[in-house]
Amino acid sequence: MSTLPDTLETLAVDRPAEHVARVSLIARAMSPTFFAELPRVMAALDADPDTRAIVITGADGRFSYGLDLQAAAGSLGGVLGDPSAKNREWFLRHVRELQGSITSVADCRTPTVAAIQGWCVGGGVDLVTACDVRLASADALFSVREVRMAMVADIGSLQRLVGIVGDGHLRELALTGDDVPAADAERMNLVNRTYATEDELQGAALELAGRMAANSPLVTRGIKDVLDAERAPRVEAGLRYVAAWNAAFLPSADLQEAFTAFAEKRPPRFE
């Protein structure tokens, strides 16, 4: 049986109810450490027979600000400076590793509930779309923001959102990068329900997880297996394609301009 890591820098795990574990994102953004810790935590909880449902939530009034752009700039610097086949192949492997981290949530056999408060941006949307059910507080804001950074979102949103919100809503989210408030997210089925306060959200998430945990673990895992029989191969094919597309085309003058504008705190000027 897998065991939880002795120390965690970006995540916190507690057990607020019988058979329910809660994973809290304590880091504001998704760093390389986060992507390394997430699959280890999910594997440990999935292997624990006492864990029958998992709530994934944020901290300090937000869910996640998405990818740590400073760390991303460091990892992309080599490809931007030298877009050789060697560096592009490294970047392809790097994207696949990030994808695998988020997919560890989608592949978890234990039911997962995302409890989303405040900002849920970029990689945060990737993460919540990998969960089985999404609930939000009224102050939640969602954004598939990669387009505004001259990137094609490549760790799961484009592949999983289509089965959640439908093609039209997905294209609007991905092509604009707009900020979507919780009420609109509920109307497009991005979240199942919204709650007035964060306390109400957390209570509802734990109550829902408890109802899942009260059922036969064999059957809940079987339901997930059956539901994923069609979705998982489709998502995997899309993830492979976008990783290859970004490895080929992401290094660009527009991407360099996006990171320069971010550092200089000004709007980018794309050409």
Short mmCIF file of C-alpha atoms in Angstrom, two decimals:
data_model
loop_
_atom_site.label_atom_id
_atom_site.label_comp_id
_atom_site.label_asym_id
_atom_site.label_seq_id
_atom_site.Cartn_x
_atom_site.Cartn_y
_atom_site.Cartn_z
CA MET A 1 0.00 0.00 0.00
CA SER A 2 1.26 3.49 -0.86
CA THR A 3 1.80 5.86 2.02
CA LEU A 4 1.57 9.62 2.05
CA PRO A 5 4.89 11.49 1.76
CA ASP A 6 6.32 12.48 5.14
CA THR A 7 6.60 16.13 4.09
CA LEU A 8 4.61 18.13 1.56
CA GLU A 9 5.37 21.68 0.40
CA THR A 10 2.43 22.47 -1.87
CA LEU A 11 -0.38 20.26 -0.56
CA ALA A 12 -1.94 19.49 2.80
CA VAL A 13 -3.95 16.35 3.56
CA ASP A 14 -6.43 15.93 6.40
CA ARG A 15 -9.38 13.67 7.20
CA PRO A 16 -12.39 15.83 8.11
CA ALA A 17 -14.91 12.95 8.09
CA GLU A 18 -15.01 9.18 8.21
CA HIS A 19 -13.67 7.63 5.00
CA VAL A 20 -13.15 11.12 3.47
CA ALA A 21 -9.76 12.69 2.79
CA ARG A 22 -9.27 16.35 1.90
CA VAL A 23 -6.38 17.58 -0.24
CA SER A 24 -5.79 21.34 0.02
CA LEU A 25 -3.65 23.32 -2.42
CA ILE A 26 -1.61 25.44 -0.03
CA ALA A 27 0.66 26.87 -2.75
CA ARG A 28 -0.77 29.78 -4.71
CA ALA A 29 0.51 28.49 -8.05
CA MET A 30 1.51 25.16 -9.57
CA SER A 31 5.26 24.77 -9.31
CA PRO A 32 7.40 21.77 -10.33
CA THR A 33 7.12 20.61 -6.71
CA PHE A 34 3.32 20.64 -6.96
CA PHE A 35 3.38 18.50 -10.10
CA ALA A 36 5.69 16.03 -8.36
CA GLU A 37 3.65 15.87 -5.14
CA LEU A 38 0.14 15.57 -6.62
CA PRO A 39 0.45 12.08 -8.18
CA ARG A 40 2.19 10.74 -5.07
CA VAL A 41 -0.64 11.99 -2.84
CA MET A 42 -3.36 10.68 -5.16
CA ALA A 43 -1.70 7.25 -5.41
CA ALA A 44 -1.37 7.00 -1.64
CA LEU A 45 -5.00 7.93 -1.01
CA ASP A 46 -6.25 5.67 -3.79
CA ALA A 47 -4.40 2.73 -2.25
CA ASP A 48 -5.78 3.42 1.24
CA PRO A 49 -8.86 1.23 1.93
CA ASP A 50 -10.05 3.70 4.58
CA THR A 51 -10.30 6.49 1.97
CA ARG A 52 -13.52 6.17 -0.02
CA ALA A 53 -13.90 9.75 -1.27
CA ILE A 54 -11.54 12.71 -1.73
CA VAL A 55 -12.26 16.45 -1.62
CA ILE A 56 -9.77 18.64 -3.48
CA THR A 57 -9.85 22.31 -2.51
CA GLY A 58 -7.77 25.47 -2.24
CA ALA A 59 -6.66 27.64 0.65
CA ASP A 60 -6.56 31.29 1.69
CA GLY A 61 -9.65 32.22 -0.30
CA ARG A 62 -8.52 30.86 -3.68
CA PHE A 63 -8.30 27.56 -5.48
CA SER A 64 -5.26 28.05 -7.70
CA TYR A 65 -3.70 30.79 -9.80
CA GLY A 66 -2.53 28.12 -12.22
CA LEU A 67 0.93 27.47 -13.56
CA ASP A 68 3.84 29.13 -11.77
CA LEU A 69 4.86 31.43 -14.63
CA GLN A 70 8.33 32.15 -13.25
CA ALA A 71 9.09 28.44 -13.16
CA ALA A 72 7.49 28.01 -16.58
CA ALA A 73 9.64 30.79 -18.02
CA GLY A 74 12.70 28.95 -16.75
CA SER A 75 11.67 25.66 -18.33
CA LEU A 76 10.71 27.33 -21.61
CA GLY A 77 13.82 29.48 -21.79
CA GLY A 78 15.94 26.79 -23.37
CA VAL A 79 13.39 26.06 -26.09
CA LEU A 80 12.89 29.76 -26.86
CA GLY A 81 16.62 30.35 -27.00
CA ASP A 82 17.39 27.21 -29.01
CA PRO A 83 14.34 25.64 -30.69
CA SER A 84 16.39 22.65 -31.83
CA ALA A 85 14.92 19.17 -32.25
CA LYS A 86 16.71 18.13 -29.04
CA ASN A 87 15.12 20.91 -26.99
CA ARG A 88 11.69 20.38 -28.55
CA GLU A 89 11.88 16.69 -27.72
CA TRP A 90 12.75 17.58 -24.12
CA PHE A 91 9.79 19.94 -24.01
CA LEU A 92 7.49 17.20 -25.31
CA ARG A 93 8.59 14.93 -22.43
CA HIS A 94 8.14 17.80 -19.98
CA VAL A 95 4.55 18.48 -21.08
CA ARG A 96 3.73 14.77 -20.90
CA GLU A 97 5.00 14.71 -17.30
CA LEU A 98 2.76 17.65 -16.36
CA GLN A 99 -0.17 15.96 -18.08
CA GLY A 100 0.52 12.76 -16.16
CA SER A 101 0.40 14.63 -12.86
CA ILE A 102 -3.10 16.00 -13.54
CA THR A 103 -4.24 12.69 -15.03
CA SER A 104 -3.40 11.03 -11.71
CA VAL A 105 -6.58 12.71 -10.42
CA ALA A 106 -8.71 11.55 -13.36
CA ASP A 107 -7.30 8.01 -13.06
CA CYS A 108 -7.90 7.83 -9.31
CA ARG A 109 -10.39 5.01 -8.63
CA THR A 110 -11.67 6.84 -5.53
CA PRO A 111 -14.44 9.41 -6.18
CA THR A 112 -13.22 13.02 -6.17
CA VAL A 113 -15.08 16.27 -5.44
CA ALA A 114 -13.54 19.66 -6.28
CA ALA A 115 -14.54 22.46 -3.86
CA ILE A 116 -13.59 25.68 -5.65
CA GLN A 117 -13.36 29.10 -4.05
CA GLY A 118 -11.90 32.30 -5.47
CA TRP A 119 -9.60 32.17 -8.48
CA CYS A 120 -9.35 28.96 -10.50
CA VAL A 121 -7.09 29.81 -13.42
CA GLY A 122 -5.33 27.82 -16.13
CA GLY A 123 -3.88 24.76 -14.47
CA GLY A 124 -6.52 25.09 -11.77
CA VAL A 125 -9.18 24.44 -14.42
CA ASP A 126 -7.13 21.49 -15.67
CA LEU A 127 -7.21 20.07 -12.16
CA VAL A 128 -10.91 20.52 -11.42
CA THR A 129 -11.92 19.06 -14.77
CA ALA A 130 -10.02 15.90 -13.78
CA CYS A 131 -12.31 15.54 -10.73
CA ASP A 132 -15.63 13.70 -10.82
CA VAL A 133 -17.80 16.55 -9.50
CA ARG A 134 -17.21 20.28 -9.10
CA LEU A 135 -18.83 22.60 -6.54
CA ALA A 136 -18.05 26.31 -6.14
CA SER A 137 -18.57 29.24 -3.83
CA ALA A 138 -20.27 32.34 -5.23
CA ASP A 139 -16.94 34.20 -5.41
CA ALA A 140 -15.27 31.59 -7.64
CA LEU A 141 -13.78 32.83 -10.93
CA PHE A 142 -12.69 30.48 -13.72
CA SER A 143 -10.40 31.20 -16.65
CA VAL A 144 -8.82 29.02 -19.33
CA ARG A 145 -6.22 31.76 -19.53
CA GLU A 146 -3.45 30.15 -21.59
CA VAL A 147 -4.56 31.88 -24.81
CA ARG A 148 -3.77 35.22 -23.19
CA MET A 149 -0.21 33.97 -22.63
CA ALA A 150 0.19 32.84 -26.26
CA MET A 151 -0.15 29.19 -25.25
CA VAL A 152 -2.42 26.34 -26.22
CA ALA A 153 -3.70 24.85 -22.94
CA ASP A 154 -1.98 21.48 -22.85
CA ILE A 155 -2.57 19.61 -19.57
CA GLY A 156 -6.21 18.64 -19.82
CA SER A 157 -8.76 21.46 -20.03
CA LEU A 158 -9.30 21.27 -23.79
CA GLN A 159 -9.72 17.50 -23.65
CA ARG A 160 -11.95 17.18 -20.56
CA LEU A 161 -14.08 20.34 -20.70
CA VAL A 162 -15.82 19.29 -23.91
CA GLY A 163 -17.51 16.44 -22.03
CA ILE A 164 -18.49 18.79 -19.20
CA VAL A 165 -19.66 22.06 -20.78
CA GLY A 166 -20.03 21.12 -24.45
CA ASP A 167 -18.19 22.28 -27.55
CA GLY A 168 -19.58 25.82 -27.82
CA HIS A 169 -18.85 26.83 -24.23
CA LEU A 170 -15.41 25.21 -24.42
CA ARG A 171 -14.47 27.15 -27.54
CA GLU A 172 -15.62 30.42 -25.98
CA LEU A 173 -13.61 29.75 -22.81
CA ALA A 174 -10.48 28.65 -24.65
CA LEU A 175 -10.48 31.28 -27.41
CA THR A 176 -11.14 34.31 -25.16
CA GLY A 177 -9.46 33.46 -21.86
CA ASP A 178 -12.32 35.36 -20.20
CA ASP A 179 -12.93 35.34 -16.46
CA VAL A 180 -16.14 33.37 -15.80
CA PRO A 181 -17.99 33.96 -12.50
CA ALA A 182 -19.47 31.08 -10.54
CA ALA A 183 -23.06 31.78 -11.61
CA ASP A 184 -22.11 31.54 -15.30
CA ALA A 185 -19.99 28.46 -14.60
CA GLU A 186 -23.05 26.79 -13.07
CA ARG A 187 -25.23 27.71 -16.06
CA MET A 188 -22.76 26.08 -18.45
CA ASN A 189 -22.44 22.99 -16.19
CA LEU A 190 -18.81 23.62 -15.36
CA VAL A 191 -19.88 23.28 -11.72
CA ASN A 192 -22.85 21.29 -10.41
CA ARG A 193 -23.87 23.80 -7.75
CA THR A 194 -22.76 27.07 -6.19
CA TYR A 195 -22.93 28.17 -2.53
CA ALA A 196 -23.11 31.62 -0.99
CA THR A 197 -20.05 31.28 1.24
CA GLU A 198 -16.87 29.26 1.44
CA ASP A 199 -18.07 27.62 4.66
CA GLU A 200 -21.25 26.47 2.94
CA LEU A 201 -19.17 25.19 0.03
CA GLN A 202 -16.85 23.17 2.25
CA GLY A 203 -19.78 21.73 4.18
CA ALA A 204 -21.57 20.74 0.99
CA ALA A 205 -18.42 19.17 -0.48
CA LEU A 206 -17.85 17.08 2.63
CA GLU A 207 -21.52 16.06 2.74
CA LEU A 208 -21.43 15.00 -0.92
CA ALA A 209 -18.16 13.11 -0.43
CA GLY A 210 -19.68 11.41 2.61
CA ARG A 211 -22.64 10.21 0.54
CA MET A 212 -20.25 8.76 -2.01
CA ALA A 213 -18.12 7.15 0.71
CA ALA A 214 -21.20 5.47 2.22
CA ASN A 215 -21.64 3.32 -0.90
CA SER A 216 -19.80 0.13 -1.82
CA PRO A 217 -16.18 1.04 -2.70
CA LEU A 218 -16.14 -1.79 -5.24
CA VAL A 219 -19.19 -0.39 -6.99
CA THR A 220 -18.13 3.28 -6.95
CA ARG A 221 -14.81 2.27 -8.48
CA GLY A 222 -16.64 0.14 -11.01
CA ILE A 223 -18.86 3.07 -11.98
CA LYS A 224 -15.80 5.25 -12.57
CA ASP A 225 -14.16 2.49 -14.61
CA VAL A 226 -17.24 2.11 -16.82
CA LEU A 227 -17.71 5.87 -17.27
CA ASP A 228 -14.04 6.32 -18.18
CA ALA A 229 -14.02 3.49 -20.74
CA GLU A 230 -14.97 5.95 -23.50
CA ARG A 231 -13.56 9.17 -22.09
CA ALA A 232 -10.06 8.11 -21.07
CA PRO A 233 -8.83 6.97 -24.53
CA ARG A 234 -10.26 10.11 -26.15
CA VAL A 235 -8.61 12.36 -23.55
CA GLU A 236 -5.28 10.53 -23.86
CA ALA A 237 -5.27 10.93 -27.65
CA GLY A 238 -5.96 14.65 -27.27
CA LEU A 239 -3.22 15.07 -24.66
CA ARG A 240 -0.67 13.41 -26.91
CA TYR A 241 -1.69 15.60 -29.83
CA VAL A 242 -1.53 18.90 -27.94
CA ALA A 243 1.85 17.97 -26.42
CA ALA A 244 3.23 17.34 -29.91
CA TRP A 245 1.62 20.54 -31.27
CA ASN A 246 3.10 22.68 -28.51
CA ALA A 247 6.52 21.06 -28.85
CA ALA A 248 6.44 22.01 -32.53
CA PHE A 249 4.85 25.46 -32.44
CA LEU A 250 4.74 26.92 -28.91
CA PRO A 251 8.24 28.51 -29.04
CA SER A 252 7.36 31.75 -30.83
CA ALA A 253 7.83 35.50 -30.81
CA ASP A 254 4.34 35.84 -29.35
CA LEU A 255 5.23 33.56 -26.43
CA GLN A 256 8.38 35.59 -25.76
CA GLU A 257 6.28 38.77 -25.87
CA ALA A 258 3.75 37.25 -23.44
CA PHE A 259 6.42 36.49 -20.85
CA THR A 260 8.12 39.86 -21.36
CA ALA A 261 4.80 41.67 -20.91
CA PHE A 262 4.06 39.62 -17.78
CA ALA A 263 7.44 40.58 -16.29
CA GLU A 264 6.91 44.24 -17.21
CA LYS A 265 3.27 44.19 -15.96
CA ARG A 266 1.78 45.47 -19.21
CA PRO A 267 -0.62 44.07 -21.81
CA PRO A 268 1.12 41.96 -24.48
CA ARG A 269 1.29 43.09 -28.11
CA PHE A 270 0.91 40.00 -30.24
CA GLU A 271 1.92 39.98 -33.91
#
